[in-house]
Coordinates of C-alpha atoms and ligand atoms in Angstrom, one line a residue:
M1 CA 14.2 26.3 -7.0
E2 CA 14.2 26.4 -10.8
N3 CA 11.4 24.9 -12.7
V4 CA 11.5 21.1 -12.3
R5 CA 9.8 19.0 -15.0
F6 CA 8.5 15.8 -13.6
A7 CA 6.5 12.7 -14.8
V8 CA 4.6 10.2 -12.8
Y9 CA 4.9 6.6 -13.5
G10 CA 2.0 4.6 -12.1
V11 CA -1.2 6.6 -11.3
G12 CA -2.6 4.4 -8.6
P13 CA -3.4 5.8 -5.1
I14 CA 0.1 6.8 -4.3
G15 CA 1.1 8.1 -7.8
S16 CA -2.1 10.2 -7.8
L17 CA -1.2 11.8 -4.5
V18 CA 2.3 12.4 -5.8
A19 CA 0.9 14.0 -9.0
R20 CA -1.8 16.1 -7.1
Y21 CA 0.6 17.6 -4.6
G22 CA 3.5 17.9 -7.1
L23 CA 1.1 20.0 -9.1
E24 CA 0.6 22.3 -6.2
R25 CA 4.4 23.1 -6.0
K26 CA 4.9 26.2 -8.0
W27 CA 8.4 25.1 -9.1
M28 CA 7.2 21.7 -10.4
E29 CA 5.7 21.1 -13.8
L30 CA 4.0 17.9 -14.7
V31 CA 5.1 16.9 -18.2
A32 CA 4.0 13.2 -18.5
A33 CA 2.0 10.5 -16.8
F34 CA 2.1 6.8 -17.3
D35 CA 0.1 3.8 -16.4
I36 CA -1.0 0.5 -17.9
D37 CA -4.6 0.5 -16.7
P38 CA -6.8 0.9 -19.7
V39 CA -9.3 2.8 -17.6
K40 CA -6.7 5.5 -16.9
I41 CA -5.1 5.7 -20.2
G42 CA -6.3 8.7 -22.2
R43 CA -7.7 10.6 -19.2
D44 CA -6.5 14.0 -18.2
I45 CA -4.3 13.6 -15.1
G46 CA -6.0 16.6 -13.4
E47 CA -9.3 15.0 -13.5
L48 CA -8.0 11.6 -12.6
V49 CA -6.3 12.8 -9.3
G50 CA -9.4 14.7 -8.2
L51 CA -8.6 18.3 -9.3
D52 CA -11.5 20.3 -10.7
E53 CA -9.5 21.3 -13.8
R54 CA -8.0 19.6 -16.8
I55 CA -4.3 20.3 -17.0
G56 CA -3.5 19.2 -20.5
V57 CA -1.5 16.0 -19.6
V58 CA -3.2 12.7 -20.4
V59 CA -2.2 9.3 -19.0
Q60 CA -0.3 7.3 -21.6
K61 CA 1.1 3.7 -21.8
P62 CA 4.7 3.8 -20.7
S63 CA 7.1 4.2 -23.6
L64 CA 10.8 4.9 -23.8
D65 CA 10.2 7.0 -27.0
I66 CA 7.8 9.3 -25.2
L67 CA 10.0 9.5 -22.2
R68 CA 13.0 10.4 -24.5
S69 CA 11.0 13.1 -26.3
V70 CA 9.6 14.6 -23.2
R71 CA 12.9 14.2 -21.0
P72 CA 11.5 14.8 -17.6
D73 CA 14.1 16.0 -15.1
V74 CA 12.7 13.4 -12.6
V75 CA 10.3 10.4 -12.8
L76 CA 8.3 9.8 -9.7
H77 CA 7.4 6.1 -9.9
A78 CA 4.8 4.1 -7.9
T79 CA 3.9 0.9 -9.5
G80 CA 5.1 -2.0 -7.3
S81 CA 7.0 -3.3 -4.3
F82 CA 9.5 -5.8 -5.8
L83 CA 12.5 -4.6 -7.7
D84 CA 12.7 -7.7 -10.1
R85 CA 9.1 -6.8 -11.3
I86 CA 9.6 -3.1 -11.8
Y87 CA 13.3 -3.1 -12.8
E88 CA 12.6 -2.5 -16.5
Q89 CA 10.4 0.5 -15.7
I90 CA 13.2 2.2 -13.8
L91 CA 15.6 1.3 -16.5
E92 CA 13.4 2.9 -19.1
S93 CA 13.3 6.2 -17.1
V94 CA 17.1 6.0 -16.7
K95 CA 17.6 5.5 -20.4
A96 CA 15.6 8.6 -21.0
G97 CA 18.2 10.5 -18.8
S98 CA 15.8 11.2 -16.0
D99 CA 16.5 10.8 -12.3
V100 CA 14.0 8.4 -10.6
I101 CA 12.4 8.4 -7.2
S102 CA 10.4 5.3 -6.6
T103 CA 8.1 4.1 -3.8
C104 CA 9.2 0.5 -4.5
E105 CA 10.0 -0.7 -1.0
T106 CA 12.8 -3.2 -2.0
L107 CA 14.6 -0.4 -3.9
S108 CA 15.1 1.6 -0.7
Y109 CA 18.0 -0.7 0.0
P110 CA 18.3 -2.8 -3.2
Y111 CA 21.5 -4.6 -2.2
Y112 CA 19.7 -6.7 0.4
R113 CA 17.3 -8.7 -1.9
Y114 CA 18.5 -7.7 -5.5
S115 CA 22.2 -7.0 -5.3
E116 CA 22.7 -8.0 -8.9
L117 CA 19.9 -5.8 -10.2
A118 CA 21.0 -3.0 -8.0
N119 CA 24.6 -3.2 -9.5
I120 CA 23.2 -3.1 -13.0
L121 CA 21.0 -0.1 -12.2
D122 CA 23.8 1.7 -10.6
L123 CA 26.0 1.3 -13.7
E124 CA 23.2 2.3 -16.0
A125 CA 22.3 5.2 -13.9
K126 CA 26.0 6.4 -13.8
K127 CA 26.2 5.9 -17.7
N128 CA 23.1 8.1 -18.1
N129 CA 24.1 10.7 -15.4
S130 CA 20.9 9.8 -13.5
T131 CA 20.2 9.1 -9.8
I132 CA 17.8 6.4 -8.6
L133 CA 16.3 6.5 -5.2
G134 CA 13.7 4.1 -3.5
V135 CA 11.9 6.0 -0.8
G136 CA 8.5 6.4 1.0
V137 CA 7.5 6.9 4.6
N138 CA 8.1 3.3 5.5
P139 CA 10.5 2.1 4.4
G140 CA 12.5 5.3 3.8
F141 CA 11.8 7.5 6.8
L142 CA 9.9 6.6 10.0
L143 CA 11.4 3.2 10.9
D144 CA 15.0 3.8 9.4
L145 CA 16.2 7.2 8.5
L146 CA 14.5 8.8 11.5
P147 CA 15.9 6.3 14.1
A148 CA 19.4 6.6 12.6
I149 CA 19.2 10.5 12.8
L150 CA 18.1 10.1 16.4
T151 CA 21.4 8.5 17.4
T152 CA 23.1 11.7 16.5
P153 CA 23.3 13.1 20.1
C154 CA 24.4 9.7 21.5
L155 CA 27.9 9.0 22.8
R156 CA 27.1 5.2 22.7
V157 CA 24.4 3.2 21.3
E158 CA 23.5 -0.3 22.4
K159 CA 20.2 -0.9 20.7
V160 CA 17.9 0.9 18.3
I161 CA 14.1 0.1 18.6
A162 CA 11.5 1.6 16.2
R163 CA 7.8 0.8 16.4
R164 CA 4.8 1.9 14.3
I165 CA 1.2 1.1 14.9
I166 CA -1.5 2.2 12.3
D167 CA -5.2 2.0 11.8
A168 CA -5.5 0.1 8.5
S169 CA -9.1 1.4 8.1
K170 CA -7.6 4.8 7.3
R171 CA -5.3 3.5 4.6
R172 CA -5.9 3.1 0.8
E173 CA -7.9 0.3 -0.6
S174 CA -4.8 -1.4 -2.3
F175 CA -3.0 -1.4 1.2
R176 CA -6.0 -2.9 2.9
R177 CA -6.1 -5.7 0.2
K178 CA -2.3 -6.4 0.6
I179 CA -2.6 -7.0 4.3
G180 CA -5.5 -9.4 3.7
L181 CA -8.2 -7.6 5.7
G182 CA -11.2 -9.8 6.3
L183 CA -9.6 -13.1 5.1
D184 CA -9.8 -16.4 6.8
K185 CA -6.5 -17.1 8.5
K186 CA -5.8 -20.2 6.4
I187 CA -6.5 -18.3 3.2
F188 CA -4.3 -15.4 4.5
D189 CA -1.4 -17.8 4.9
E190 CA -1.8 -19.3 1.6
K191 CA -2.0 -16.0 -0.2
I192 CA 1.1 -14.8 1.6
K193 CA 2.9 -18.1 0.7
N194 CA 2.1 -17.9 -3.0
G195 CA 2.7 -14.1 -3.2
E196 CA -0.8 -13.1 -4.0
I197 CA -0.7 -10.7 -1.1
T198 CA 2.5 -9.3 0.5
A199 CA 1.4 -7.6 3.7
H200 CA 4.2 -5.1 4.6
V201 CA 7.4 -5.1 2.5
G202 CA 10.5 -3.6 3.8
Y203 CA 11.4 -4.8 7.3
A204 CA 14.8 -6.0 6.2
E205 CA 15.4 -3.0 4.1
S206 CA 14.7 -0.7 7.1
I207 CA 17.1 -2.7 9.2
C208 CA 19.8 -2.4 6.3
L209 CA 19.3 1.3 6.1
I210 CA 19.8 1.9 9.9
A211 CA 22.8 -0.5 9.9
D212 CA 24.4 1.2 6.9
A213 CA 23.8 4.6 8.5
L214 CA 25.5 3.5 11.7
G215 CA 28.3 1.7 10.0
L216 CA 27.2 -1.5 11.7
K217 CA 28.1 -4.9 10.1
L218 CA 25.3 -7.2 11.2
D219 CA 25.8 -11.0 11.3
F220 CA 22.3 -11.6 10.1
I221 CA 18.8 -10.0 9.6
E222 CA 15.5 -11.6 10.5
E223 CA 12.1 -10.6 9.3
R224 CA 8.7 -12.1 10.1
Q225 CA 5.0 -11.2 10.0
E226 CA 1.8 -12.8 10.8
A227 CA -2.0 -12.0 10.7
V228 CA -3.7 -10.3 13.6
I229 CA -7.1 -12.1 14.1
A230 CA -10.2 -10.3 15.3
E231 CA -11.3 -11.8 18.7
R232 CA -14.7 -10.3 18.2
E233 CA -16.5 -8.4 15.4
V234 CA -14.7 -5.1 14.7
M235 CA -16.3 -2.2 13.0
V236 CA -14.1 0.9 12.3
G237 CA -14.4 3.6 9.5
G238 CA -17.1 1.6 7.7
I239 CA -14.9 -1.6 7.7
K240 CA -16.4 -4.6 9.4
I241 CA -14.3 -7.6 10.3
D242 CA -16.0 -10.6 11.6
A243 CA -14.7 -12.5 14.6
G244 CA -12.0 -15.0 13.7
R245 CA -11.1 -13.2 10.5
V246 CA -7.8 -11.2 9.7
R247 CA -8.0 -7.6 11.0
G248 CA -4.4 -6.7 10.1
V249 CA -0.8 -7.7 10.3
R250 CA 2.0 -7.4 12.7
G251 CA 5.7 -8.0 11.9
Y252 CA 9.3 -7.2 12.8
G253 CA 12.7 -6.9 11.4
A254 CA 15.7 -7.5 13.5
G255 CA 19.4 -6.9 13.1
I256 CA 21.6 -9.4 15.0
K257 CA 25.3 -9.1 15.9
N258 CA 27.4 -11.3 18.3
D259 CA 24.0 -13.1 19.3
K260 CA 22.6 -9.7 20.3
E261 CA 19.6 -8.0 18.9
I262 CA 21.0 -4.6 18.1
L263 CA 18.3 -3.3 15.8
K264 CA 14.5 -3.9 16.0
I265 CA 11.6 -2.5 14.1
E266 CA 8.0 -3.5 14.7
F267 CA 5.1 -2.7 12.6
T268 CA 1.4 -3.3 13.2
A269 CA -1.3 -2.3 10.6
A270 CA -4.7 -3.3 11.8
V271 CA -8.4 -2.4 12.1
G272 CA -9.4 -1.7 15.6
V273 CA -6.0 -0.5 17.1
E274 CA -6.3 1.4 20.3
E275 CA -3.9 4.2 19.3
E276 CA -1.7 5.1 16.2
F277 CA 1.8 6.1 17.0
E278 CA 5.5 5.9 16.0
E279 CA 8.0 5.3 18.8
I280 CA 11.8 5.3 18.6
I281 CA 14.0 4.2 21.5
I282 CA 17.7 4.5 21.4
E283 CA 19.3 2.5 24.2
G284 CA 22.5 4.3 24.8
V285 CA 24.2 7.2 26.4
P286 CA 22.1 9.3 26.6
R287 CA 19.0 7.2 26.2
I288 CA 16.6 8.8 23.7
V289 CA 12.9 8.3 23.4
W290 CA 10.9 9.9 20.6
R291 CA 7.2 9.3 20.2
S292 CA 4.6 10.8 17.7
V293 CA 1.1 11.7 18.9
G294 CA -1.6 10.3 16.6
G295 CA 0.7 8.7 14.2
T296 CA 1.8 9.7 10.6
P297 CA -0.9 9.4 7.8
G298 CA 1.1 6.9 5.5
D299 CA -0.3 7.6 2.1
L300 CA -0.1 11.4 2.3
A301 CA 3.3 11.2 4.0
T302 CA 4.7 8.9 1.3
A303 CA 3.7 11.4 -1.4
A304 CA 5.3 14.2 0.7
V305 CA 8.5 12.2 1.2
V306 CA 8.8 11.5 -2.5
L307 CA 8.2 15.2 -3.4
N308 CA 10.5 16.4 -0.7
Y309 CA 13.4 14.2 -2.1
V310 CA 13.0 15.8 -5.5
P311 CA 15.5 18.7 -4.9
I312 CA 17.9 16.3 -3.1
V313 CA 17.9 13.7 -5.8
L314 CA 18.3 16.4 -8.6
K315 CA 21.5 17.4 -7.0
A316 CA 22.9 14.0 -5.9
E317 CA 25.7 12.0 -7.6
P318 CA 24.5 9.7 -10.4
G319 CA 23.9 6.1 -9.4
V320 CA 21.7 4.1 -7.0
A321 CA 21.3 6.1 -3.8
T322 CA 19.9 5.2 -0.5
V323 CA 18.4 7.8 2.0
N324 CA 21.3 7.4 4.6
K325 CA 23.8 8.4 1.9
L326 CA 21.9 11.6 0.7
R327 CA 21.7 14.9 2.6
P328 CA 19.1 14.9 5.3
P329 CA 15.6 15.7 3.8
S330 CA 13.2 18.3 4.8
Y331 CA 10.2 20.2 3.4
S332 CA 11.3 23.1 1.3
M333 CA 9.8 26.5 2.0
V334 CA 11.4 28.1 -1.0
G335 CA 8.8 29.9 -3.0
V336 CA 6.1 29.4 -0.4
Ligands
NAP401 N1 7.9 3.0 0.7 C1 6.8 3.3 1.1 O1 6.8 3.9 2.2 C2 5.6 3.1 0.4 C3 4.4 3.6 0.8 C4 3.2 3.5 0.1 C5 3.2 2.7 -1.1 N2 4.4 2.1 -1.4 C6 4.4 1.2 -2.6 O2 4.2 2.0 -3.7 C7 3.6 1.3 -4.7 C8 2.4 2.0 -5.2 O3 1.4 2.1 -4.4 P1 -0.2 2.0 -4.8 O4 -1.0 1.8 -3.6 O5 -0.4 3.3 -5.6 O6 -0.2 0.8 -5.8 P2 -1.4 0.3 -6.8 O7 -2.7 0.5 -6.2 O8 -0.9 -1.2 -7.1 O9 -1.2 1.2 -8.0 C9 -0.1 1.1 -9.0 C10 -0.6 1.7 -10.2 O10 0.5 1.5 -11.2 C11 0.0 0.8 -12.4 N3 1.0 0.0 -13.0 C12 1.3 -1.4 -12.7 N4 2.3 -1.8 -13.4 C13 2.7 -0.7 -14.3 C14 3.6 -0.6 -15.3 N5 4.4 -1.6 -15.7 N6 3.7 0.6 -15.9 C15 2.8 1.7 -15.6 N7 1.9 1.5 -14.5 C16 1.8 0.3 -13.9 C17 -1.2 0.0 -11.9 O11 -2.0 -0.4 -12.8 P3 -2.9 -1.7 -12.6 O12 -3.9 -1.4 -11.5 O13 -3.7 -1.9 -14.0 O14 -1.9 -2.8 -12.4 C18 -1.8 1.0 -10.9 O15 -2.5 1.9 -11.6 C19 3.3 -0.1 -4.1 O16 4.1 -1.0 -4.5 C20 3.3 0.2 -2.6 O17 3.5 -0.9 -1.8 C21 5.6 2.3 -0.7

């Protein structure tokens, strides 16, 4: 792989992991880092992401001028979950002629919630010869692309079920905050209602990705999530949840056709889960069951997914891409 010049846009927990592990790849060169947090602006990215050395790239306020002068091959973006709020940031990177890979959940299948914005981005990307991809571990891989790929050896598929259970105590602080850990149930419901917290975003996007991969035209999509309440005090990984408080969330997305649930994804993120795992069941001929042991560490895996898509996105057609339309991803051992 030739030298790839990349920028990180958003140096929170996920952007930091992307920068840190991107720097380890010999064929990747970090040329810029952007964030709006005044505490991060001006700091060397090497120090910020926990490396022992300064690497000579300081975090700057996002700017089209800087992007245009640096011209990264790809911008790795991790600032938010909702496309209407981060759309301008993606556009800025596209206008600089860069490809963009973003962890924005609703960008993983932007036609579901934001079809108008998706079409504008698609046009702008094509005009600027740039590819835009929304991807991460979930949505983007475990509960959508992977189940779709697992239908490959089937002669017939009746239903696709994918589940994921994770221990929220192992996840980054911003994740624990967005699932409302420790809140009173009433306050959790209020915060979800007014958008102050989001819990998991992307149930419907995952359903759309599976349906699109399978060429399945759904009648409708359902998504729902609720708080998981601690029945007694829970203490895991230094996190204590009092009885009666929120210890996590559980939710689902479903794809319905002819009154039948054809696609179902279920997700639980809570403190005090018995076991972490992902499980995919394809009801069909043959019946396929796949299950991970010990689960997939979501934050690290998201950074890995983003980095592993770099070579794919750089070679993809311009426009808005979705994972089911690109070549199957993998880790690249070139240069290792
Ligand atoms: N698809 C997936 O599988 C997946 C997996 C993990 C995460 N995600 C998503 O990826 C996103 C990033 O995760 P995170 O935990 O790192 O989020 P985070 O803790 O909110 O960090 C985001 C960083 O971006 C900065 N930022 C916000 N607006 C910005 C802007 N306009 N320009 C530049 N920087 C900006 C934030 O600064 P301030 O703190 O000052 O706002 C913060 O430093 C989240 O939306 C998360 O839900 C997706």
